[in-house]
Amino acid sequence: MEYTINKLAKLAGVSTRTLRYYDELGLLSPARVSSNGYRIYGQKEIDRLQQILFYRELGVSLEEIRNILASKDFDGLSALESHLTALLARREQLNLLVANVEKTIKTMKGEMIMSDQEKFEGFLQKLVDHNERKYGEEARAKYGDEHVNRSNTKVLNMSKEQYIELEKLTADLDETLKAAFEQGDPASELAQKACELHKKWLCFYWDDYSKEAHKGVTQMYVDDPRFTAYYDKIVLGCAAFLRDAVAIYCK
């Protein structure tokens, strides 16, 4: 079955402007353009749009989606199985948040006592799920399941104070890294301070720290476009700058 751009937009719950933008990005082009100028989409395009919307729902950027779909190794079935796993994890995380809110209401009514650990259960699970969804496959391939599972357990067992400290540390790291980058010297005092903050940040997730692992993870920030995109949101070129600064820090 074929659809015009208007019919496809209505079917998928997106705007025609969105579909045109996807075409501009080279993300989703029509199967053909009719003699009267209408964009016509076929089954292949329908399936591709579904994949795009799944990835968007999971928070993947359009640029990342384009790279994923353009990969010669892309497999539609495997992608759907991955989407299902991620969505089930999200459902579980939402269930935890719902339970968290319900317990908090009962606590405020004096019907129960809620521990500090319970107050943060949903948020900590969200942090673990996000990291697994974005970086889990690569981390498990590089460091092994046991290492990643221990890291996840460590996060889930964070106290309220540790969780707050991690949030503050993340903000301090980003701010210091940006300021150091603007100075332009990875060996500068400010850049090395950023490396120390990054080490502390890693230790919230890692059971044990080593200089080789520290250098290795910052190299991965440069090699993997998803990690690069995260750090380049702080300032373009930040991932490579951090790698260079950490190489000096770890000498």
GROMACS .gro file of N, CA and C in nm, residues 7-160:
model
  462
    7LYS      N    1  -0.115   1.153   0.409
    7LYS     CA    2  -0.172   1.032   0.467
    7LYS      C    3  -0.073   0.963   0.561
    8LEU      N    4   0.055   0.964   0.524
    8LEU     CA    5   0.156   0.901   0.609
    8LEU      C    6   0.172   0.979   0.739
    9ALA      N    7   0.171   1.110   0.729
    9ALA     CA    8   0.184   1.194   0.849
    9ALA      C    9   0.070   1.165   0.945
   10LYS      N   10  -0.052   1.154   0.892
   10LYS     CA   11  -0.168   1.126   0.975
   10LYS      C   12  -0.159   0.987   1.036
   11LEU      N   13  -0.115   0.890   0.957
   11LEU     CA   14  -0.103   0.752   1.004
   11LEU      C   15  -0.002   0.742   1.118
   12ALA      N   16   0.112   0.810   1.105
   12ALA     CA   17   0.222   0.797   1.201
   12ALA      C   18   0.212   0.895   1.317
   13GLY      N   19   0.123   0.993   1.306
   13GLY     CA   20   0.109   1.091   1.414
   13GLY      C   21   0.220   1.193   1.416
   14VAL      N   22   0.275   1.223   1.298
   14VAL     CA   23   0.377   1.327   1.286
   14VAL      C   24   0.329   1.430   1.186
   15SER      N   25   0.402   1.539   1.175
   15SER     CA   26   0.363   1.643   1.080
   15SER      C   27   0.427   1.619   0.944
   16THR      N   28   0.368   1.677   0.842
   16THR     CA   29   0.429   1.668   0.708
   16THR      C   30   0.562   1.742   0.708
   17ARG      N   31   0.571   1.845   0.790
   17ARG     CA   32   0.698   1.919   0.800
   17ARG      C   33   0.808   1.828   0.852
   18THR      N   34   0.775   1.742   0.950
   18THR     CA   35   0.873   1.646   1.004
   18THR      C   36   0.920   1.551   0.895
   19LEU      N   37   0.827   1.501   0.814
   19LEU     CA   38   0.865   1.408   0.708
   19LEU      C   39   0.953   1.475   0.603
   20ARG      N   40   0.924   1.599   0.574
   20ARG     CA   41   1.008   1.673   0.479
   20ARG      C   42   1.148   1.694   0.536
   21TYR      N   43   1.152   1.722   0.666
   21TYR     CA   44   1.282   1.742   0.732
   21TYR      C   45   1.363   1.614   0.732
   22TYR      N   46   1.296   1.500   0.757
   22TYR     CA   47   1.365   1.372   0.750
   22TYR      C   48   1.423   1.349   0.611
   23ASP      N   49   1.351   1.394   0.509
   23ASP     CA   50   1.399   1.380   0.372
   23ASP      C   51   1.523   1.466   0.350
   24GLU      N   52   1.518   1.589   0.403
   24GLU     CA   53   1.633   1.680   0.390
   24GLU      C   54   1.758   1.622   0.454
   25LEU      N   55   1.738   1.551   0.566
   25LEU     CA   56   1.851   1.491   0.637
   25LEU      C   57   1.902   1.363   0.572
   26GLY      N   58   1.828   1.313   0.473
   26GLY     CA   59   1.864   1.186   0.412
   26GLY      C   60   1.826   1.069   0.500
   27LEU      N   61   1.732   1.093   0.591
   27LEU     CA   62   1.688   0.992   0.686
   27LEU      C   63   1.573   0.909   0.632
   28LEU      N   64   1.480   0.975   0.563
   28LEU     CA   65   1.363   0.906   0.507
   28LEU      C   66   1.317   0.979   0.381
   29SER      N   67   1.344   0.922   0.268
   29SER     CA   68   1.302   0.980   0.140
   29SER      C   69   1.182   0.903   0.087
   30PRO      N   70   1.096   0.970   0.011
   30PRO     CA   71   0.982   0.899  -0.048
   30PRO      C   72   1.029   0.796  -0.150
   31ALA      N   73   0.945   0.697  -0.175
   31ALA     CA   74   0.979   0.595  -0.275
   31ALA      C   75   0.987   0.658  -0.413
   32ARG      N   76   0.898   0.755  -0.435
   32ARG     CA   77   0.897   0.824  -0.563
   32ARG      C   78   0.814   0.952  -0.550
   33VAL      N   79   0.825   1.036  -0.650
   33VAL     CA   80   0.743   1.158  -0.658
   33VAL      C   81   0.654   1.143  -0.781
   34SER      N   82   0.523   1.156  -0.761
   34SER     CA   83   0.427   1.136  -0.871
   34SER      C   84   0.437   1.248  -0.973
   35SER      N   85   0.373   1.229  -1.085
   35SER     CA   86   0.377   1.327  -1.193
   35SER      C   87   0.319   1.462  -1.152
   36ASN      N   88   0.228   1.461  -1.056
   36ASN     CA   89   0.171   1.587  -1.009
   36ASN      C   90   0.243   1.643  -0.886
   37GLY      N   91   0.363   1.585  -0.855
   37GLY     CA   92   0.448   1.641  -0.750
   37GLY      C   93   0.427   1.587  -0.611
   38TYR      N   94   0.339   1.486  -0.595
   38TYR     CA   95   0.314   1.431  -0.461
   38TYR      C   96   0.424   1.332  -0.422
   39ARG      N   97   0.467   1.341  -0.298
   39ARG     CA   98   0.562   1.245  -0.244
   39ARG      C   99   0.486   1.116  -0.210
   40ILE      N  100   0.534   1.005  -0.260
   40ILE     CA  101   0.468   0.876  -0.239
   40ILE      C  102   0.560   0.784  -0.159
   41TYR      N  103   0.504   0.725  -0.052
   41TYR     CA  104   0.580   0.637   0.036
   41TYR      C  105   0.523   0.496   0.029
   42GLY      N  106   0.613   0.397   0.018
   42GLY     CA  107   0.571   0.257   0.012
   42GLY      C  108   0.600   0.184   0.142
   43GLN      N  109   0.588   0.051   0.138
   43GLN     CA  110   0.605  -0.031   0.258
   43GLN      C  111   0.744  -0.018   0.318
   44LYS      N  112   0.845  -0.012   0.234
   44LYS     CA  113   0.982   0.001   0.283
   44LYS      C  114   0.998   0.129   0.365
   45GLU      N  115   0.939   0.237   0.317
   45GLU     CA  116   0.948   0.365   0.386
   45GLU      C  117   0.867   0.364   0.516
   46ILE      N  118   0.752   0.292   0.514
   46ILE     CA  119   0.669   0.279   0.634
   46ILE      C  120   0.751   0.211   0.745
   47ASP      N  121   0.816   0.100   0.710
   47ASP     CA  122   0.895   0.025   0.807
   47ASP      C  123   1.012   0.110   0.858
   48ARG      N  124   1.072   0.185   0.769
   48ARG     CA  125   1.186   0.270   0.810
   48ARG      C  126   1.139   0.381   0.906
   49LEU      N  127   1.024   0.439   0.877
   49LEU     CA  128   0.971   0.543   0.964
   49LEU      C  129   0.940   0.487   1.102
   50GLN      N  130   0.888   0.365   1.105
   50GLN     CA  131   0.860   0.301   1.234
   50GLN      C  132   0.989   0.289   1.315
   51GLN      N  133   1.097   0.245   1.250
   51GLN     CA  134   1.225   0.233   1.319
   51GLN      C  135   1.271   0.370   1.370
   52ILE      N  136   1.258   0.471   1.287
   52ILE     CA  137   1.299   0.606   1.327
   52ILE      C  138   1.224   0.651   1.451
   53LEU      N  139   1.094   0.629   1.453
   53LEU     CA  140   1.012   0.673   1.565
   53LEU      C  141   1.041   0.592   1.691
   54PHE      N  142   1.074   0.464   1.675
   54PHE     CA  143   1.116   0.386   1.791
   54PHE      C  144   1.243   0.445   1.852
   55TYR      N  145   1.341   0.472   1.765
   55TYR     CA  146   1.467   0.529   1.814
   55TYR      C  147   1.445   0.667   1.878
   56ARG      N  148   1.358   0.748   1.819
   56ARG     CA  149   1.329   0.880   1.876
   56ARG      C  150   1.265   0.867   2.013
   57GLU      N  151   1.178   0.770   2.027
   57GLU     CA  152   1.111   0.747   2.156
   57GLU      C  153   1.212   0.709   2.264
   58LEU      N  154   1.321   0.645   2.221
   58LEU     CA  155   1.425   0.603   2.315
   58LEU      C  156   1.532   0.710   2.334
   59GLY      N  157   1.510   0.830   2.276
   59GLY     CA  158   1.599   0.943   2.300
   59GLY      C  159   1.722   0.948   2.211
   60VAL      N  160   1.723   0.872   2.102
   60VAL     CA  161   1.837   0.872   2.011
   60VAL      C  162   1.826   0.992   1.916
   61SER      N  163   1.938   1.062   1.895
   61SER     CA  164   1.937   1.180   1.808
   61SER      C  165   1.916   1.139   1.662
   62LEU      N  166   1.868   1.235   1.582
   62LEU     CA  167   1.845   1.207   1.440
   62LEU      C  168   1.975   1.170   1.368
   63GLU      N  169   2.083   1.234   1.405
   63GLU     CA  170   2.211   1.204   1.341
   63GLU      C  171   2.254   1.061   1.373
   64GLU      N  172   2.236   1.020   1.499
   64GLU     CA  173   2.270   0.883   1.538
   64GLU      C  174   2.181   0.782   1.465
   65ILE      N  175   2.051   0.814   1.454
   65ILE     CA  176   1.959   0.725   1.385
   65ILE      C  177   2.001   0.707   1.239
   66ARG      N  178   2.037   0.817   1.175
   66ARG     CA  179   2.079   0.809   1.035
   66ARG      C  180   2.201   0.718   1.021
   67ASN      N  181   2.297   0.732   1.113
   67ASN     CA  182   2.417   0.649   1.107
   67ASN      C  183   2.384   0.501   1.130
   68ILE      N  184   2.292   0.477   1.225
   68ILE     CA  185   2.253   0.338   1.255
   68ILE      C  186   2.185   0.273   1.135
   69LEU      N  187   2.088   0.343   1.077
   69LEU     CA  188   2.013   0.286   0.965
   69LEU      C  189   2.097   0.272   0.839
   70ALA      N  190   2.200   0.358   0.828
   70ALA     CA  191   2.286   0.353   0.709
   70ALA      C  192   2.393   0.245   0.719
   71SER      N  193   2.411   0.191   0.839
   71SER     CA  194   2.514   0.091   0.860
   71SER      C  195   2.485  -0.035   0.780
   72LYS      N  196   2.587  -0.092   0.720
   72LYS     CA  197   2.569  -0.214   0.641
   72LYS      C  198   2.533  -0.332   0.730
   73ASP      N  199   2.560  -0.319   0.862
   73ASP     CA  200   2.529  -0.426   0.956
   73ASP      C  201   2.390  -0.413   1.017
   74PHE      N  202   2.315  -0.309   0.977
   74PHE     CA  203   2.183  -0.288   1.038
   74PHE      C  204   2.090  -0.403   1.003
   75ASP      N  205   2.021  -0.453   1.105
   75ASP     CA  206   1.926  -0.562   1.087
   75ASP      C  207   1.795  -0.522   1.153
   76GLY      N  208   1.688  -0.518   1.076
   76GLY     CA  209   1.560  -0.470   1.126
   76GLY      C  210   1.506  -0.551   1.243
   77LEU      N  211   1.516  -0.685   1.234
   77LEU     CA  212   1.465  -0.770   1.339
   77LEU      C  213   1.543  -0.750   1.469
   78SER      N  214   1.675  -0.747   1.456
   78SER     CA  215   1.758  -0.725   1.575
   78SER      C  216   1.728  -0.591   1.639
   79ALA      N  217   1.704  -0.491   1.553
   79ALA     CA  218   1.673  -0.357   1.604
   79ALA      C  219   1.543  -0.359   1.682
   80LEU      N  220   1.441  -0.430   1.630
   80LEU     CA  221   1.313  -0.439   1.700
   80LEU      C  222   1.327  -0.512   1.834
   81GLU      N  223   1.407  -0.618   1.835
   81GLU     CA  224   1.430  -0.689   1.960
   81GLU      C  225   1.498  -0.600   2.062
   82SER      N  226   1.591  -0.516   2.012
   82SER     CA  227   1.660  -0.421   2.100
   82SER      C  228   1.562  -0.315   2.152
   83HIS      N  229   1.473  -0.267   2.062
   83HIS     CA  230   1.371  -0.170   2.105
   83HIS      C  231   1.283  -0.228   2.216
   84LEU      N  232   1.245  -0.354   2.198
   84LEU     CA  233   1.157  -0.419   2.295
   84LEU      C  234   1.225  -0.427   2.431
   85THR      N  235   1.351  -0.468   2.431
   85THR     CA  236   1.426  -0.476   2.557
   85THR      C  237   1.432  -0.341   2.626
   86ALA      N  238   1.461  -0.236   2.547
   86ALA     CA  239   1.473  -0.101   2.603
   86ALA      C  240   1.338  -0.052   2.655
   87LEU      N  241   1.231  -0.080   2.582
   87LEU     CA  242   1.099  -0.034   2.624
   87LEU      C  243   1.051  -0.107   2.749
   88LEU      N  244   1.082  -0.236   2.758
   88LEU     CA  245   1.047  -0.312   2.879
   88LEU      C  246   1.122  -0.258   3.000
   89ALA      N  247   1.249  -0.221   2.977
   89ALA     CA  248   1.327  -0.162   3.086
   89ALA      C  249   1.268  -0.028   3.127
   90ARG      N  250   1.223   0.049   3.029
   90ARG     CA  251   1.161   0.179   3.060
   90ARG      C  252   1.032   0.158   3.138
   91ARG      N  253   0.953   0.057   3.098
   91ARG     CA  254   0.829   0.028   3.170
   91ARG      C  255   0.858  -0.008   3.315
   92GLU      N  256   0.961  -0.089   3.336
   92GLU     CA  257   0.999  -0.127   3.471
   92GLU      C  258   1.040  -0.004   3.551
   93GLN      N  259   1.115   0.086   3.485
   93GLN     CA  260   1.159   0.208   3.554
   93GLN      C  261   1.039   0.296   3.590
   94LEU      N  262   0.941   0.305   3.499
   94LEU     CA  263   0.821   0.382   3.528
   94LEU      C  264   0.742   0.321   3.642
   95ASN      N  265   0.736   0.188   3.645
   95ASN     CA  266   0.668   0.119   3.754
   95ASN      C  267   0.734   0.152   3.888
   96LEU      N  268   0.867   0.160   3.889
   96LEU     CA  269   0.939   0.195   4.010
   96LEU      C  270   0.906   0.337   4.054
   97LEU      N  271   0.899   0.429   3.956
   97LEU     CA  272   0.867   0.568   3.988
   97LEU      C  273   0.724   0.580   4.042
   98VAL      N  274   0.632   0.504   3.982
   98VAL     CA  275   0.493   0.506   4.030
   98VAL      C  276   0.488   0.456   4.175
   99ALA      N  277   0.559   0.346   4.201
   99ALA     CA  278   0.563   0.292   4.337
   99ALA      C  279   0.627   0.392   4.433
  100ASN      N  280   0.729   0.462   4.384
  100ASN     CA  281   0.798   0.563   4.464
  100ASN      C  282   0.702   0.673   4.504
  101VAL      N  283   0.625   0.724   4.408
  101VAL     CA  284   0.528   0.831   4.435
  101VAL      C  285   0.421   0.783   4.533
  102GLU      N  286   0.372   0.660   4.513
  102GLU     CA  287   0.268   0.606   4.601
  102GLU      C  288   0.319   0.595   4.745
  103LYS      N  289   0.443   0.546   4.760
  103LYS     CA  290   0.502   0.535   4.894
  103LYS      C  291   0.522   0.673   4.956
  104THR      N  292   0.564   0.769   4.874
  104THR     CA  293   0.587   0.905   4.925
  104THR      C  294   0.457   0.966   4.975
  105ILE      N  295   0.348   0.945   4.900
  105ILE     CA  296   0.216   0.995   4.942
  105ILE      C  297   0.177   0.933   5.076
  106LYS      N  298   0.195   0.802   5.089
  106LYS     CA  299   0.160   0.734   5.214
  106LYS      C  300   0.247   0.784   5.329
  107THR      N  301   0.375   0.812   5.300
  107THR     CA  302   0.465   0.864   5.403
  107THR      C  303   0.419   1.001   5.450
  108MET      N  304   0.381   1.087   5.353
  108MET     CA  305   0.336   1.222   5.388
  108MET      C  306   0.204   1.219   5.465
  109LYS      N  307   0.124   1.114   5.445
  109LYS     CA  308  -0.002   1.099   5.519
  109LYS      C  309   0.019   1.031   5.654
  110GLY      N  310   0.143   0.989   5.680
  110GLY     CA  311   0.173   0.923   5.806
  110GLY      C  312   0.134   0.777   5.809
  111GLU      N  313   0.111   0.718   5.691
  111GLU     CA  314   0.066   0.580   5.684
  111GLU      C  315   0.182   0.481   5.680
  112MET      N  316   0.303   0.529   5.651
  112MET     CA  317   0.420   0.443   5.647
  112MET      C  318   0.545   0.528   5.663
  113ILE      N  319   0.657   0.462   5.683
  113ILE     CA  320   0.787   0.530   5.690
  113ILE      C  321   0.870   0.485   5.571
  114MET      N  322   0.922   0.580   5.499
  114MET     CA  323   0.999   0.551   5.377
  114MET      C  324   1.146   0.581   5.402
  115SER      N  325   1.233   0.484   5.374
  115SER     CA  326   1.377   0.506   5.393
  115SER      C  327   1.432   0.597   5.284
  116ASP      N  328   1.547   0.658   5.313
  116ASP     CA  329   1.611   0.743   5.213
  116ASP      C  330   1.644   0.663   5.086
  117GLN      N  331   1.685   0.537   5.104
  117GLN     CA  332   1.717   0.453   4.989
  117GLN      C  333   1.595   0.434   4.900
  118GLU      N  334   1.480   0.412   4.961
  118GLU     CA  335   1.357   0.392   4.884
  118GLU      C  336   1.320   0.518   4.806
  119LYS      N  337   1.348   0.635   4.862
  119LYS     CA  338   1.311   0.761   4.797
  119LYS      C  339   1.381   0.778   4.663
  120PHE      N  340   1.494   0.711   4.646
  120PHE     CA  341   1.573   0.731   4.524
  120PHE      C  342   1.574   0.608   4.433
  121GLU      N  343   1.498   0.507   4.467
  121GLU     CA  344   1.503   0.383   4.389
  121GLU      C  345   1.473   0.405   4.241
  122GLY      N  346   1.364   0.475   4.211
  122GLY     CA  347   1.326   0.495   4.071
  122GLY      C  348   1.427   0.576   3.992
  123PHE      N  349   1.485   0.677   4.059
  123PHE     CA  350   1.579   0.764   3.991
  123PHE      C  351   1.711   0.691   3.962
  124LEU      N  352   1.754   0.610   4.058
  124LEU     CA  353   1.878   0.535   4.037
  124LEU      C  354   1.860   0.429   3.930
  125GLN      N  355   1.742   0.365   3.926
  125GLN     CA  356   1.715   0.267   3.821
  125GLN      C  357   1.713   0.334   3.685
  126LYS      N  358   1.660   0.456   3.679
  126LYS     CA  359   1.658   0.531   3.553
  126LYS      C  360   1.800   0.557   3.505
  127LEU      N  361   1.889   0.592   3.598
  127LEU     CA  362   2.028   0.617   3.562
  127LEU      C  363   2.093   0.492   3.505
  128VAL      N  364   2.070   0.378   3.569
  128VAL     CA  365   2.125   0.251   3.522
  128VAL      C  366   2.068   0.215   3.385
  129ASP      N  367   1.935   0.229   3.371
  129ASP     CA  368   1.870   0.194   3.244
  129ASP      C  369   1.920   0.281   3.130
  130HIS      N  370   1.938   0.410   3.158
  130HIS     CA  371   1.986   0.502   3.055
  130HIS      C  372   2.126   0.461   3.009
  131ASN      N  373   2.214   0.431   3.104
  131ASN     CA  374   2.350   0.391   3.069
  131ASN      C  375   2.352   0.259   2.993
  132GLU      N  376   2.267   0.166   3.033
  132GLU     CA  377   2.260   0.038   2.962
  132GLU      C  378   2.210   0.058   2.819
  133ARG      N  379   2.107   0.142   2.806
  133ARG     CA  380   2.047   0.164   2.674
  133ARG      C  381   2.145   0.232   2.578
  134LYS      N  382   2.217   0.330   2.630
  134LYS     CA  383   2.306   0.409   2.544
  134LYS      C  384   2.441   0.341   2.522
  135TYR      N  385   2.498   0.283   2.630
  135TYR     CA  386   2.637   0.240   2.624
  135TYR      C  387   2.661   0.096   2.668
  136GLY      N  388   2.553   0.027   2.708
  136GLY     CA  389   2.570  -0.105   2.768
  136GLY      C  390   2.641  -0.206   2.680
  137GLU      N  391   2.601  -0.211   2.554
  137GLU     CA  392   2.659  -0.312   2.464
  137GLU      C  393   2.810  -0.293   2.451
  138GLU      N  394   2.853  -0.168   2.430
  138GLU     CA  395   2.995  -0.140   2.413
  138GLU      C  396   3.071  -0.166   2.544
  139ALA      N  397   3.012  -0.122   2.656
  139ALA     CA  398   3.079  -0.140   2.785
  139ALA      C  399   3.095  -0.288   2.818
  140ARG      N  400   2.992  -0.367   2.789
  140ARG     CA  401   3.000  -0.511   2.818
  140ARG      C  402   3.102  -0.580   2.728
  141ALA      N  403   3.108  -0.536   2.601
  141ALA     CA  404   3.206  -0.593   2.509
  141ALA      C  405   3.349  -0.558   2.552
  142LYS      N  406   3.366  -0.437   2.605
  142LYS     CA  407   3.501  -0.391   2.640
  142LYS      C  408   3.546  -0.439   2.777
  143TYR      N  409   3.453  -0.437   2.876
  143TYR     CA  410   3.491  -0.465   3.014
  143TYR      C  411   3.434  -0.595   3.070
  144GLY      N  412   3.336  -0.654   3.001
  144GLY     CA  413   3.277  -0.779   3.047
  144GLY      C  414   3.151  -0.758   3.129
  145ASP      N  415   3.064  -0.860   3.128
  145ASP     CA  416   2.936  -0.851   3.198
  145ASP      C  417   2.954  -0.832   3.348
  146GLU      N  418   3.048  -0.904   3.407
  146GLU     CA  419   3.065  -0.897   3.552
  146GLU      C  420   3.100  -0.755   3.597
  147HIS      N  421   3.189  -0.691   3.524
  147HIS     CA  422   3.229  -0.554   3.559
  147HIS      C  423   3.110  -0.459   3.549
  148VAL      N  424   3.034  -0.470   3.441
  148VAL     CA  425   2.919  -0.381   3.420
  148VAL      C  426   2.811  -0.408   3.524
  149ASN      N  427   2.786  -0.534   3.555
  149ASN     CA  428   2.684  -0.568   3.655
  149ASN      C  429   2.722  -0.515   3.793
  150ARG      N  430   2.850  -0.522   3.827
  150ARG     CA  431   2.896  -0.467   3.956
  150ARG      C  432   2.878  -0.316   3.959
  151SER      N  433   2.906  -0.253   3.845
  151SER     CA  434   2.889  -0.108   3.835
  151SER      C  435   2.743  -0.070   3.855
  152ASN      N  436   2.652  -0.144   3.791
  152ASN     CA  437   2.509  -0.116   3.804
  152ASN      C  438   2.462  -0.135   3.948
  153THR      N  439   2.511  -0.239   4.012
  153THR     CA  440   2.475  -0.264   4.152
  153THR      C  441   2.523  -0.151   4.242
  154LYS      N  442   2.642  -0.101   4.213
  154LYS     CA  443   2.698   0.009   4.292
  154LYS      C  444   2.610   0.133   4.281
  155VAL      N  445   2.564   0.161   4.160
  155VAL     CA  446   2.476   0.277   4.140
  155VAL      C  447   2.344   0.258   4.215
  156LEU      N  448   2.285   0.140   4.203
  156LEU     CA  449   2.155   0.113   4.266
  156LEU      C  450   2.163   0.120   4.419
  157ASN      N  451   2.283   0.101   4.473
  157ASN     CA  452   2.300   0.103   4.618
  157ASN      C  453   2.347   0.239   4.670
  158MET      N  454   2.348   0.339   4.583
  158MET     CA  455   2.388   0.473   4.627
  158MET      C  456   2.294   0.526   4.735
  159SER      N  457   2.352   0.598   4.829
  159SER     CA  458   2.271   0.666   4.929
  159SER      C  459   2.220   0.798   4.871
  160LYS      N  460   2.128   0.860   4.943
  160LYS     CA  461   2.078   0.991   4.901
  160LYS      C  462   2.193   1.090   4.887
   0.00000   0.00000   0.00000
